[in-house]
Amino acid sequence: MKHYRIVHRLPWRLRILAPSLVKDEERCYLVEILLRKHAAIREVRAVPAIGSVTVQYDAAQLPEARLVALLDAVIGNLVQAGRKRAVSPTPTLTLDPNQPVQECLAAVEGMTCASCAALIELSLKRDPRVESVAVNYAAETVTVKGRLSKDELFAAVKKLGYQARPMDTLSQRRLVVEREKARLAEARQKLIYAALATTPVMISGMLMHRSLALRMMELAVSTYVLAGPGRDIFKKAWALAKAREANMDSLIAMGAGAAYLYSLPGVFSMQHHVYFESAAAIVSFVLGGRYMEERAKGKASEAIRKLIELQPDTAILVTAAGDETVGIDEVRVGDVLRVRPGDKVPTDGVVIDGSGSIDESLVTGEPLPVGKATGDKVVGGTLNRNGSFTLQVTAIGPDTVLAGIVKLVDHAQGSKLPVQKLADRISARFVPAVGAVAAATLVGWLAAGHPLSRALSHAVAVLLIACPCALGLATPTAIMVAMGEAARRGIYIRNGEALETAATLDTLVFDKTGTITAGKPVVTDFLPAEGIDEARLLARVAGVEQHSEHFLARAINVYCRARAAHLAISPAPIFDFTATPGQGVQAQSDGTIIRIGNAAYLEAAGIDCRAQAAQAEAFARQGKTPVFVALDDACVALFAIADAPREGAKEAIALLHRLGLRTVMCTGDVEAAARHVAREVGIEEVIARATPADKLALVERLKAEGRKVGMIGDGINDAPALAAAAVGFAIGGGADIAVEAADVTLVGGDIARVAAGIELSRRTMAIVRQNLFWALGYNVVAIPVAAAGRLNPMIAAAAMAMSSVSVVTNSLRLQRR
């Protein structure tokens, strides 16, 4: 055991610390791969930051002594090899024909322009196992749906000269972010070195000299620029050439390389013109543009970075030997963790001892801390402001609420707008077309009798000015900024299509209870019929309603529990419970059929409710919802339930009207109660006593009239209408945001966020149109100008770099309110 020491052991788990693995991510990754090949090893987790490896294994198949020997052999071999890459990090796996279709999301390193993204996407689409693929250059991600594993995806990406990284856990996502920061620093360093070296070459070139010494200096310095800071450009171009592919690096390499090679004979022949300054300047301008682009993209992904940083790197694990600080990836479901005052909650769990005051604004949007005691759930990433407690872990890694939020935003940022399809088609064909135009420019100028130097200069300018990066960045950067800005406001949008469609909405259909109202109704009146045993009736009602999750049922249940203490009753046992969505519930107790619901529900069962009708109408006029109770064939009681409109609902509806949207309330409540709430918030069109099928029919009817319809509801009874609408807005709270099936989830139930989301969507589409116009117009104008000989290659390179930066900068305007 000379290569590590054991720091924690259980009969089924062993944790070690190895100095050779500290901050060596790739070596840790190799250890994981090699250990996972052993059949008795169930799981391996390596944490490079602290050089930790935790192995979960079957002690019956692999005794600890053999595991120790295996660990020593694996780590020892890597140490003795003296290099990080002892085995391929992306082993090819045999595809199981029964393997289910799965979706893989990964980060991609090494993309330098939009044509890189197009190349990866087209190559993956050729794989028959792939059903769909989307590569987002701005977000630097690839999303693949198909019958291939993550390892096979990573291998396919690596074959093209790029590096794929996992993004399943927040720790992995954080490593991707750290590498992005390192890339930005590297891009800055390359730019500085290239600029410092290029400056004397450009000064020398402008002197129009015939000095051997100066030309030797130009040769040496331009060689350094191309082979040093610009090496990756030529390396990528060569790798793609061998694979018979091409991207923007190919064009830049052709342009700078042609200028450099053409100049070589002129070092010793003073009659031969040289373009060393052009070759060096082209690379410098390209590196400058990429650095500025990296900086701008970093600002665009700021929202997702802030979400990732919410999870702490370590947790305090409570063990028999005392508290132990471990890496967050070491935590397992069932572990007990300690949370001190001022600590972030490490992961999702349930409080088992102590209490705390938790800032849950991450998931609820509410700034006020929430008290937590034994039995309460807590969410990883939230902040414990006061108190100390221990929690038992219920979810880790990708299963946590925070990871769900990050994945939701990641997925949305990596998605594509339908309008982007045109840009993708153009980008995919752009590089070959530009090569043909450059060749035609060279041949045309030579045929016109001009010298090779001039013809070559104009052809190089065509190659450089025609970068498709601005076109490829036009929509992805806007999506990234918009999705991040939406998440910051508590609006979680599932995909780019919903973002684009929301901009076209002209009609919004609202549910009432739990959507326009606060969803916290209370019983204000209870009127049993004369001669009815109130205690026995409430016991039966409580027995039925405790099986229902409806808002009104909860209110009645709370009322019954409150009355139970006074009347000394408990919920009666019930059988054969059935619920009719939007109408009522039915069950049996002691041979009696109990029905609870609206008047239509009871009347459909043949029960006469006329005796309570007048009082029910009076309640409805007061904005209260009447709920009838029947025993067998007789209506025996009436509840009145009130649910006040949400704070700010009236202002939100007014804002939607100012945006030009038509609003409609469609609810299962009675007409009078529905109209009372509608008047309070400013909605004129009301459809009452609507079943889920009626809501769906309304959405379909409005669509048939040519309206673009959005539906806002609680996602349960409104599910059919939410699915049928062009965009479904679900009212979400707490952990719901990670699992909600609607197109858009509004955290905390604030319907003002509907207006904010639609307004953001409209601004985003305006920015996208501006970006596409600029990118397409730039290329349409610039290529003929370059072919006509009106652009110097250095100016062309600078203009190409600035076109991409301008598109990203324009997208960042979405962060302004």
Tab-separated table of N, CA, C and O in Angstrom, residues 441 445 454 457-459 461-462 783-792:
chain	number	residue	atom	x	y	z
A	441	THR	N	-11.625	33.113	-57.442
A	441	THR	CA	-11.002	34.446	-57.348
A	441	THR	C	-9.545	34.391	-57.797
A	441	THR	O	-9.075	35.251	-58.563
A	445	TRP	N	-8.310	36.355	-61.252
A	445	TRP	CA	-7.312	37.441	-61.252
A	445	TRP	C	-6.090	37.052	-62.079
A	445	TRP	O	-5.494	37.905	-62.757
A	454	ARG	N	-0.810	39.294	-56.235
A	454	ARG	CA	-2.080	40.008	-56.068
A	454	ARG	C	-3.253	39.031	-56.074
A	454	ARG	O	-4.179	39.140	-55.258
A	457	SER	N	-3.396	37.262	-52.815
A	457	SER	CA	-3.851	38.139	-51.739
A	457	SER	C	-5.370	38.238	-51.715
A	457	SER	O	-5.995	38.156	-50.656
A	458	HIS	N	-5.989	38.403	-52.896
A	458	HIS	CA	-7.450	38.526	-52.955
A	458	HIS	C	-8.131	37.199	-52.593
A	458	HIS	O	-9.180	37.194	-51.936
A	459	ALA	N	-7.535	36.071	-53.011
A	459	ALA	CA	-8.111	34.761	-52.678
A	459	ALA	C	-8.045	34.519	-51.170
A	459	ALA	O	-8.995	34.009	-50.557
A	461	ALA	N	-8.040	36.847	-48.874
A	461	ALA	CA	-9.042	37.729	-48.261
A	461	ALA	C	-10.421	37.096	-48.298
A	461	ALA	O	-11.197	37.201	-47.332
A	462	VAL	N	-10.760	36.421	-49.417
A	462	VAL	CA	-12.055	35.728	-49.508
A	462	VAL	C	-12.148	34.635	-48.453
A	462	VAL	O	-13.166	34.484	-47.759
A	783	ILE	N	-17.995	39.009	-49.115
A	783	ILE	CA	-17.341	38.080	-50.045
A	783	ILE	C	-17.133	38.716	-51.427
A	783	ILE	O	-16.025	38.656	-51.980
A	784	PRO	N	-18.155	39.337	-52.043
A	784	PRO	CA	-17.906	39.988	-53.337
A	784	PRO	C	-16.868	41.108	-53.249
A	784	PRO	O	-16.072	41.292	-54.174
A	785	VAL	N	-16.879	41.856	-52.128
A	785	VAL	CA	-15.898	42.937	-51.965
A	785	VAL	C	-14.483	42.362	-51.930
A	785	VAL	O	-13.557	42.892	-52.555
A	786	ALA	N	-14.323	41.250	-51.174
A	786	ALA	CA	-12.999	40.622	-51.106
A	786	ALA	C	-12.591	40.048	-52.457
A	786	ALA	O	-11.436	40.181	-52.886
A	787	ALA	N	-13.513	39.399	-53.149
A	787	ALA	CA	-13.205	38.827	-54.467
A	787	ALA	C	-12.859	39.904	-55.474
A	787	ALA	O	-12.065	39.680	-56.409
A	788	ALA	N	-13.406	41.119	-55.299
A	788	ALA	CA	-13.123	42.232	-56.207
A	788	ALA	C	-11.801	42.906	-55.895
A	788	ALA	O	-11.418	43.876	-56.563
A	789	GLY	N	-11.097	42.410	-54.865
A	789	GLY	CA	-9.794	42.960	-54.545
A	789	GLY	C	-9.825	44.203	-53.705
A	789	GLY	O	-8.856	44.985	-53.712
A	790	ARG	N	-10.921	44.431	-52.997
A	790	ARG	CA	-11.051	45.658	-52.206
A	790	ARG	C	-10.742	45.467	-50.727
A	790	ARG	O	-10.959	46.380	-49.939
A	791	LEU	N	-10.275	44.278	-50.346
A	791	LEU	CA	-9.980	44.027	-48.937
A	791	LEU	C	-8.596	43.429	-48.777
A	791	LEU	O	-8.259	42.432	-49.415
A	792	ASN	N	-7.779	44.021	-47.904
A	792	ASN	CA	-6.495	43.455	-47.538
A	792	ASN	C	-6.738	42.238	-46.634
A	792	ASN	O	-7.651	42.250	-45.800
